[in-house]
Short mmCIF file of C-alpha atoms and ligand atoms in Angstrom, two decimals:
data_model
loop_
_atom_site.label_atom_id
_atom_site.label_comp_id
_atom_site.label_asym_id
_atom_site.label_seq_id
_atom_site.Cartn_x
_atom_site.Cartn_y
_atom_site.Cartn_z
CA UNK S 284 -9.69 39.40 -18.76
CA UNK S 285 -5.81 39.55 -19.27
CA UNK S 286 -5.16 40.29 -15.70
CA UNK S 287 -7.64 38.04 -14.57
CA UNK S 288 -6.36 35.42 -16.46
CA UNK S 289 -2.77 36.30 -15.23
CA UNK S 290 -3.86 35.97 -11.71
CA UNK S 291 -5.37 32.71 -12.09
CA UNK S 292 -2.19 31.62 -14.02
CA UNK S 293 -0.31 33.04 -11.40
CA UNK S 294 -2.26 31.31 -8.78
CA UNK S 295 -2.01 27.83 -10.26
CA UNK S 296 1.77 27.97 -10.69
CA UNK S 297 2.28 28.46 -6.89
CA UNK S 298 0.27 25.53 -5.97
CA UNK S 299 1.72 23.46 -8.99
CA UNK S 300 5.43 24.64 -7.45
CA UNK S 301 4.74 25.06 -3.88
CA UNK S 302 2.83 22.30 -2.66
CA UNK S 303 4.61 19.10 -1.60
CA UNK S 304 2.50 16.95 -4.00
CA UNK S 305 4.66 13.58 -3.83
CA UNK S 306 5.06 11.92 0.08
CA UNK S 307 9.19 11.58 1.02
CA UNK S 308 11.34 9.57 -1.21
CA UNK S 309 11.48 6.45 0.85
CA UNK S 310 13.37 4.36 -1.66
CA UNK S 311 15.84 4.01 -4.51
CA UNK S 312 12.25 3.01 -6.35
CA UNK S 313 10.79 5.95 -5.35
CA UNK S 314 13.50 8.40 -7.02
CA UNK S 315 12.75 6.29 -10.59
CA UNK S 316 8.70 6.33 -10.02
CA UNK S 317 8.95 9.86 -9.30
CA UNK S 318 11.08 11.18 -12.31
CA UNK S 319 8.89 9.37 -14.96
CA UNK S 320 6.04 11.09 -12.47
CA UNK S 321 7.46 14.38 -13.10
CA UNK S 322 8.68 13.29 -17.15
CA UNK S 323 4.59 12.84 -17.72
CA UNK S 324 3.60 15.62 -16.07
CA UNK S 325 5.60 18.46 -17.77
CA UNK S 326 4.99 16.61 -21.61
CA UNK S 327 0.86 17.17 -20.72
CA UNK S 328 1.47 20.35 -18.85
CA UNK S 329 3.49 21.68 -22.21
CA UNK S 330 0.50 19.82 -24.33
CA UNK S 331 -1.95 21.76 -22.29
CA UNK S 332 -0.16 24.76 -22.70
CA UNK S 333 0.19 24.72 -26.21
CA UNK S 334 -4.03 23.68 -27.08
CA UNK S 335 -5.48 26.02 -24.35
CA UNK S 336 -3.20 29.24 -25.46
CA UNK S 337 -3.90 28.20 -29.30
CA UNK S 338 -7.59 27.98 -28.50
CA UNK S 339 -7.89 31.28 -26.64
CA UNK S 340 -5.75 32.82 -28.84
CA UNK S 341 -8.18 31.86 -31.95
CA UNK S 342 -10.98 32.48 -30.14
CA UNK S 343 -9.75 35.92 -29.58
CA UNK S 344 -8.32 36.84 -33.37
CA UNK S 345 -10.93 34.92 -34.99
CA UNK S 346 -14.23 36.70 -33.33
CA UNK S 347 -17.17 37.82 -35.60
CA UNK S 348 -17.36 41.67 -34.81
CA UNK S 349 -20.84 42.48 -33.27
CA UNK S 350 -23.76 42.21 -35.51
CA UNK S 351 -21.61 39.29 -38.41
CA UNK S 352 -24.73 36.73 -39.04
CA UNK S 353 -23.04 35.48 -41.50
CA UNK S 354 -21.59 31.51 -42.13
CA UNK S 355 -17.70 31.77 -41.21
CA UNK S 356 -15.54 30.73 -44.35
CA UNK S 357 -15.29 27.13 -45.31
CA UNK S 358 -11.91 25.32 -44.15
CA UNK S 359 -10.86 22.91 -46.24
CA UNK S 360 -8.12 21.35 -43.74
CA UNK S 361 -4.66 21.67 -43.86
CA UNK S 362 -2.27 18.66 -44.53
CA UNK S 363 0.84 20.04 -42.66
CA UNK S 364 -0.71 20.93 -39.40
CA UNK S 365 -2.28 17.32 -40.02
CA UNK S 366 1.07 15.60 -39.94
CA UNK S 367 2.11 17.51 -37.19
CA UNK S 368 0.03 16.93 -34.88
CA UNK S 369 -0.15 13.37 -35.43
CA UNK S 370 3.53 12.87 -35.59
CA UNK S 371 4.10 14.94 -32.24
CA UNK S 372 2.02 12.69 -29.52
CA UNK S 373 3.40 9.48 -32.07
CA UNK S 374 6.80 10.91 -30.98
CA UNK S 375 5.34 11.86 -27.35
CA UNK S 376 3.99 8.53 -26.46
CA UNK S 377 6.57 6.46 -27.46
CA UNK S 378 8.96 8.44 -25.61
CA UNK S 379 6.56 8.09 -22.18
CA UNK S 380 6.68 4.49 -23.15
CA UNK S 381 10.31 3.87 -23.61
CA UNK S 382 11.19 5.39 -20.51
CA UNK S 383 8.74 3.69 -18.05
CA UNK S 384 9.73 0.77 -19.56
CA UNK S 385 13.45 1.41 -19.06
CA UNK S 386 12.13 2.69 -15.55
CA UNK S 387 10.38 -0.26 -14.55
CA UNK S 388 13.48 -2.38 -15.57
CA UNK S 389 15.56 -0.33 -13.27
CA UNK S 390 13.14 -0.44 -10.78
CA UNK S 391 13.14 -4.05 -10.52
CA UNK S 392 16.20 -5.12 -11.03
CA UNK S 393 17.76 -7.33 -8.21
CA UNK S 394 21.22 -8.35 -7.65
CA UNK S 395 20.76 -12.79 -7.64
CA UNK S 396 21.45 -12.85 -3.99
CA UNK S 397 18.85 -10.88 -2.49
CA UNK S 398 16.37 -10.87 0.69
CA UNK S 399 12.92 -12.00 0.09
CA UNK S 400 9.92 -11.41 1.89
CA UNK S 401 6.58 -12.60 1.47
CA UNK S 402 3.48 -10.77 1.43
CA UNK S 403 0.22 -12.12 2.56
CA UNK S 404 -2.99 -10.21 2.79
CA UNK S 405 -6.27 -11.07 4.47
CA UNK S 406 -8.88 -9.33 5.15
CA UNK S 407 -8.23 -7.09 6.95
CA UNK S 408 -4.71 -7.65 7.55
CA UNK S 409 -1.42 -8.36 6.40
CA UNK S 410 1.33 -11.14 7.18
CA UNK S 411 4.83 -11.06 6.64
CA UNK S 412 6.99 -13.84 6.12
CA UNK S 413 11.04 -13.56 5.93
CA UNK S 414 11.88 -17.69 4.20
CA UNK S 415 15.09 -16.75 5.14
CA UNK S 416 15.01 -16.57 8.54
CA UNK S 417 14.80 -19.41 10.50
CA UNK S 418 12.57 -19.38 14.31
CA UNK S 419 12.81 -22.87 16.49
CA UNK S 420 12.09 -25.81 14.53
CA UNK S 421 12.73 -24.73 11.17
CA UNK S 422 9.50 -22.19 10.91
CA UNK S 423 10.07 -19.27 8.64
CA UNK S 424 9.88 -16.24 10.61
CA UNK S 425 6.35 -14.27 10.60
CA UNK S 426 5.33 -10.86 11.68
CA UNK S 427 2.31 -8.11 11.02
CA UNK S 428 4.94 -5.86 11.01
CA UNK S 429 7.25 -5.18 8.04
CA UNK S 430 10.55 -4.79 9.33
CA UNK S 431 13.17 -4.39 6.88
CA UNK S 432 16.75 -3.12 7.04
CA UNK S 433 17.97 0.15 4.83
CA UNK S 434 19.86 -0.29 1.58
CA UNK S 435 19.10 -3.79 0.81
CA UNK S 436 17.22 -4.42 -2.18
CA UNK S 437 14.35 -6.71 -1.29
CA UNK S 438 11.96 -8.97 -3.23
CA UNK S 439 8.12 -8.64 -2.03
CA UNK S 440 6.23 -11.87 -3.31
CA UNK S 441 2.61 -11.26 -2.68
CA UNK S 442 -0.66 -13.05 -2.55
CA UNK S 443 -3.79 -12.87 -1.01
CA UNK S 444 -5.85 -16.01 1.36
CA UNK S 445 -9.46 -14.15 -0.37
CA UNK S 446 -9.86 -11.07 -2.47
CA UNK S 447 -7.99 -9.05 -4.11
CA UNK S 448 -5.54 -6.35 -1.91
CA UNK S 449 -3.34 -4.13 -3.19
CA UNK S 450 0.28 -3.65 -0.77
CA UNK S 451 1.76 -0.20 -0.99
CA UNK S 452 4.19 2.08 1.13
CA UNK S 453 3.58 5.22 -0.23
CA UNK S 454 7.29 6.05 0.64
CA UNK S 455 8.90 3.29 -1.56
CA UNK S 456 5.97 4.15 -4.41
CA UNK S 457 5.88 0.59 -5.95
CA UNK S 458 2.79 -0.78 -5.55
CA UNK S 459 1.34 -4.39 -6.36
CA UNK S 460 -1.87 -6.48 -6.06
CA UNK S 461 -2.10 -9.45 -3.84
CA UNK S 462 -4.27 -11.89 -5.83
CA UNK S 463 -5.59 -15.35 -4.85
CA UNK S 464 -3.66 -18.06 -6.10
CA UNK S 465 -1.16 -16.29 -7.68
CA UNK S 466 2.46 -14.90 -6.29
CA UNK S 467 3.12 -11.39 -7.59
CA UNK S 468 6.23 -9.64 -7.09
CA UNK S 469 7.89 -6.08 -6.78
CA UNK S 470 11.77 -4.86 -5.68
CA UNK S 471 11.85 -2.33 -3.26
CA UNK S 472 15.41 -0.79 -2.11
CA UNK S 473 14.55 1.47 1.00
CA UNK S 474 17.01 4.02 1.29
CA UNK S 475 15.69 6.22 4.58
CA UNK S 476 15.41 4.90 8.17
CA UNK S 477 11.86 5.40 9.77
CA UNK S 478 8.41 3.64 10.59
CA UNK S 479 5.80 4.01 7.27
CA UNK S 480 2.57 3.06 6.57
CA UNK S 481 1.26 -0.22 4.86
CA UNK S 482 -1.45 0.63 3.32
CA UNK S 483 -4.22 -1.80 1.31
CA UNK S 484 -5.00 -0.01 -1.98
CA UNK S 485 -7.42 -2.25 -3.44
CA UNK S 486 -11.14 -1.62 -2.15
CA UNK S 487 -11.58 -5.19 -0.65
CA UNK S 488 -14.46 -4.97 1.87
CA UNK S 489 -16.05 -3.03 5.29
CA UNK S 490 -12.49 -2.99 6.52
CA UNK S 491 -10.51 -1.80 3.62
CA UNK S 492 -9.51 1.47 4.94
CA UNK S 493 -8.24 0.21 8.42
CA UNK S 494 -6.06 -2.29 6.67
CA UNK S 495 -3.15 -0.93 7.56
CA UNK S 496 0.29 -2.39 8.94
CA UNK S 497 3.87 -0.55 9.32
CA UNK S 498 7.06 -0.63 7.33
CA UNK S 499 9.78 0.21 9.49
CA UNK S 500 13.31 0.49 7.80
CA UNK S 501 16.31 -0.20 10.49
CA UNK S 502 19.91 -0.18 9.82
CA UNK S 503 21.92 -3.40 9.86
CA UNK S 504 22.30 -3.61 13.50
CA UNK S 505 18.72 -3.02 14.45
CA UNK S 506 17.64 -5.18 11.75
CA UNK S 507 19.74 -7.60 13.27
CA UNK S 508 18.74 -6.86 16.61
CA UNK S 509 14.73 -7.08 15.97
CA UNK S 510 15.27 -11.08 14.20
CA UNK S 511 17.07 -11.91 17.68
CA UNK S 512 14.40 -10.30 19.50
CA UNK S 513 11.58 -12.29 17.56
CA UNK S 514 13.56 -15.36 17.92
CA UNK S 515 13.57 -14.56 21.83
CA UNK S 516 9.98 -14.11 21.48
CA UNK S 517 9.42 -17.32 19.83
CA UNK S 518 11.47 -19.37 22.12
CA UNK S 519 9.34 -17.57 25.14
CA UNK S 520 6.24 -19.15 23.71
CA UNK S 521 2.80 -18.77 22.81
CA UNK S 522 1.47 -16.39 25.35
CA UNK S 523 3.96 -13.52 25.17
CA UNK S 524 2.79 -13.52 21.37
CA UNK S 525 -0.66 -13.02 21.99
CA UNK S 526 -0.59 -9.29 21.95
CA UNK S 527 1.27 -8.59 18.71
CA UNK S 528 -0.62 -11.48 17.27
CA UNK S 529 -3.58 -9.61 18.11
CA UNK S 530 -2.64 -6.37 17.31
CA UNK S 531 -1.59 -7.14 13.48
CA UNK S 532 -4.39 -9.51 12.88
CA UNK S 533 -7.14 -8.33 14.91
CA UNK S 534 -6.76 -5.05 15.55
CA UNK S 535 -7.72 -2.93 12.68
CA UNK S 536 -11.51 -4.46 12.98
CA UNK S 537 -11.47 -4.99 16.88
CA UNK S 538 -11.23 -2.22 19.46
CA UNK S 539 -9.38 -3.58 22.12
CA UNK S 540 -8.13 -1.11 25.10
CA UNK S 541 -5.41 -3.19 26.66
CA UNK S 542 -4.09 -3.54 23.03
CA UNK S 543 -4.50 0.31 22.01
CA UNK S 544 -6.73 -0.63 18.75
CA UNK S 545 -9.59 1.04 17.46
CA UNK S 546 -11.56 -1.50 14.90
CA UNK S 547 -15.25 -0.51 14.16
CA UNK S 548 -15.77 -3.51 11.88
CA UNK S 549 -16.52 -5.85 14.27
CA UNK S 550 -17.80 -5.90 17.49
CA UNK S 551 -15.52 -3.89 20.54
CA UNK S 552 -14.12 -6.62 22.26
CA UNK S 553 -14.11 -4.24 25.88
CA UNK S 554 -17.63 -5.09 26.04
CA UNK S 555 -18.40 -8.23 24.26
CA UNK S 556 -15.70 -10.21 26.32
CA UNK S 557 -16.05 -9.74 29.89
CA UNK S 558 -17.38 -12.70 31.54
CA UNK S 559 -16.50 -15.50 28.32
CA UNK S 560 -14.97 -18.18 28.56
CA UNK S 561 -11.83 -19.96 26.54
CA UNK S 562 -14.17 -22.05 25.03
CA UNK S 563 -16.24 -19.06 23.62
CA UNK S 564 -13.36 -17.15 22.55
CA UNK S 565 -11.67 -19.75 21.10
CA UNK S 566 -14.95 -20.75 18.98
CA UNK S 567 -15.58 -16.92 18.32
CA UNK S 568 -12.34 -16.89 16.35
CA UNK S 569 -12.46 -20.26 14.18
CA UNK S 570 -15.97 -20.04 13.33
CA UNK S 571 -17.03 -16.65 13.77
CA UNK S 572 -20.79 -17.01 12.45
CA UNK S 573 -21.29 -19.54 15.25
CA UNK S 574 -22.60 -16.45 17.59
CA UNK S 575 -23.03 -13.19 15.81
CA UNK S 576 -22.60 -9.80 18.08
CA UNK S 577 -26.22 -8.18 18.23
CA UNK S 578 -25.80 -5.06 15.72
CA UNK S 579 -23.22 -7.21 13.49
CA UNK S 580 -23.51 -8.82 10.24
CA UNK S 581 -22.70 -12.92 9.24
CA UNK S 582 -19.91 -13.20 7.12
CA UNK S 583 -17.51 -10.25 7.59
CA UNK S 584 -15.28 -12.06 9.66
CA UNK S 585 -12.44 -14.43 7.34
CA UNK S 586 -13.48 -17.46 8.75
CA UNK S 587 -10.23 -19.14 8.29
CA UNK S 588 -7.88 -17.96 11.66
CA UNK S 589 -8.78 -22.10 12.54
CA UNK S 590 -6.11 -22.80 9.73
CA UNK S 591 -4.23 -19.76 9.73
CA UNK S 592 -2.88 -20.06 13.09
CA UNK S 593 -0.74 -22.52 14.52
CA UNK S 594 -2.32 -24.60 17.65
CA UNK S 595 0.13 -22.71 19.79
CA UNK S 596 -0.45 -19.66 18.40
CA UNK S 597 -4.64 -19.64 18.66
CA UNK S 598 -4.19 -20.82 22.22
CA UNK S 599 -1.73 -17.98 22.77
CA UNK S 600 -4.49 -15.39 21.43
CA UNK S 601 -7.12 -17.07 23.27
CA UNK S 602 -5.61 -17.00 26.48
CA UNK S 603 -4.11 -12.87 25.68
CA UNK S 604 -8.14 -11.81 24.92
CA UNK S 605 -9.11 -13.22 28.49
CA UNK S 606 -6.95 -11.63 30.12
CA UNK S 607 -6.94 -8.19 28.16
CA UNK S 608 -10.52 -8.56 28.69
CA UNK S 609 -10.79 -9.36 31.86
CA UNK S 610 -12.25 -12.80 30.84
CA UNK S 611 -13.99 -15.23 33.33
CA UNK S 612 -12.27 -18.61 34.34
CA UNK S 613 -10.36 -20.95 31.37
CU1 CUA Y 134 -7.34 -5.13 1.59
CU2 CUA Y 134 -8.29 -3.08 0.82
#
């Protein structure tokens, strides 16, 4: 039983120590969220210890020999190992509390001139808005991307247009719901270049699990570089933005080969479009329950892209899906 239990023991500390359990540290957040991880985790792993060796241990010394019928002897508790062991987890707890709550301070604390971004999430998809830069006309730059740039401390505000999502980069570990009518907000200070994944952590319907976008974290320059780039885009006009339009709103429900997505939710657009016209595209995405794909349900789709996108951009999309599609005549 001793070597047994040895092994296992054994066994368990090499996975405990060996696996990679946390994803990269993607943020100065992520450093603070992980050491209060790793400050809970060793106070229950020594709590654990402590119960399961006294257990086994009593269990052991404390066995009726073979053949004992007899009552064991009455206990009639014992005040000191009372206080202690409701004094310990008081002491425990509090300090689990303090430091989160130090933690969390840390964690969100932002210098008063600081980037914002604004979160918005649909189903199945997520919009990002930057208020502080400016596209033509005086319209707040948007994007299904996240672009950010490293070592600036940025404010997330996030809401949702329907139910309740959840926006989290595993890499930056803060995570916060996006709730209707409310703006919620987290601090995130990215401190490693590289492209992660957005991820939707809030079971919100058939396409939870593909609602998915990318954060990618750029240095100043290429930071710089992508807002000129997306004001180039802008200035180009509305059919140059169909694809990424599509891609970031679309494309986690909508297979679409010209576009490279994969959507199951709704219907594959390779063989639902062929051979429609603007006019049925066009009403396919403002009032999807007009003309439901045979096989597909009523109400899935959000049926508010009429309001969500701009004249210029709908028209943009419309005319990108004929053409991806090999759509008839506009
Ligand atoms: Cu949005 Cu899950």
């Amino acid at each position: 039983m001793t070597l047994v239990g040895l092994a296992v023991g054994a066994a368990l500390a090499a996975v405990a120590l060996f696996i990679p359990w946390l994803p990269d540290q993607g943020a100065e957040q992520a450093r603070i969220v992980d050491n209060v991880y790793w400050f809970v985790t060793i106070i229950c792993v020594a709590v654990f210890a402590v119960v399961a060796g006294v257990s086994v241990y009593a269990v052991w010394k404390f066995r009726a020999p073979p053949g004992d019928m007899d009552d064991g002897s009455p206990i009639h508790g014992h005040t000191g190992l009372e206080i202690v062991w409701t004094v310990i987890p008081i002491i425990l707890v509090t300090a689990i509390a303090v430091y989160s709550s130090v933690a969390l301070a840390q964690a969100e604390d932002l210098p008063d001139d600081h980037m914002v971004v604004e979160v918005s999430a649909r189903q199945f998809a997520w919009t990002f808005t930057y208020p502080g830069v400016q596209l033509e006309g005086d319209q707040p730059l948007t994007s299904g991307e996240l672009v950010v740039p490293v070592d600036e401390p940025i404010e997330f505000r996030v809401t949702s247009e329907d139910v309740i999502h959840s926006f989290w980069v595993p890499e930056w570990r803060m995570k916060q719901d996006a709730v209707q009518g409310i703006t919620t907000r987290t601090v995130v200070q990215p401190t490693k270049l590289g492209t992660f994944p957005v991820v939707c952590t809030e079971l919100c319907g058939l396409g939870h699990s593909t609602m998915r976008s990318q954060a990618r974290v750029l240095d100043e320059a290429g930071y710089r570089r992508w807002i000129e780039e997306q004001r180039r885009r802008a200035r180009e006009g509305a059919s140059v933005q169909g694809e990424p339009l599509f891609v970031s709103n679309c494309g986690s429900c909508h297979t679409l080969a010209a576009a490279g997505t994969q959507g199951q939710v709704g219907p594959d657009l390779d063989s639902v479009l062929p051979g429609q016209d603007a006019d049925f595209v066009q009403e396919s995405i403002v009032d999807p329950n007009a003309e439901i794909a045979q096989g597909f349900q009523p109400d899935v789709m959000p049926q508010n892209y009429g309001e969500m996108f701009s004249e210029q951009q709908l028209q943009g999309l419309v005319e990108y899906l004929l053409e991806a599609a090999g759509g008839g005549e506009q």
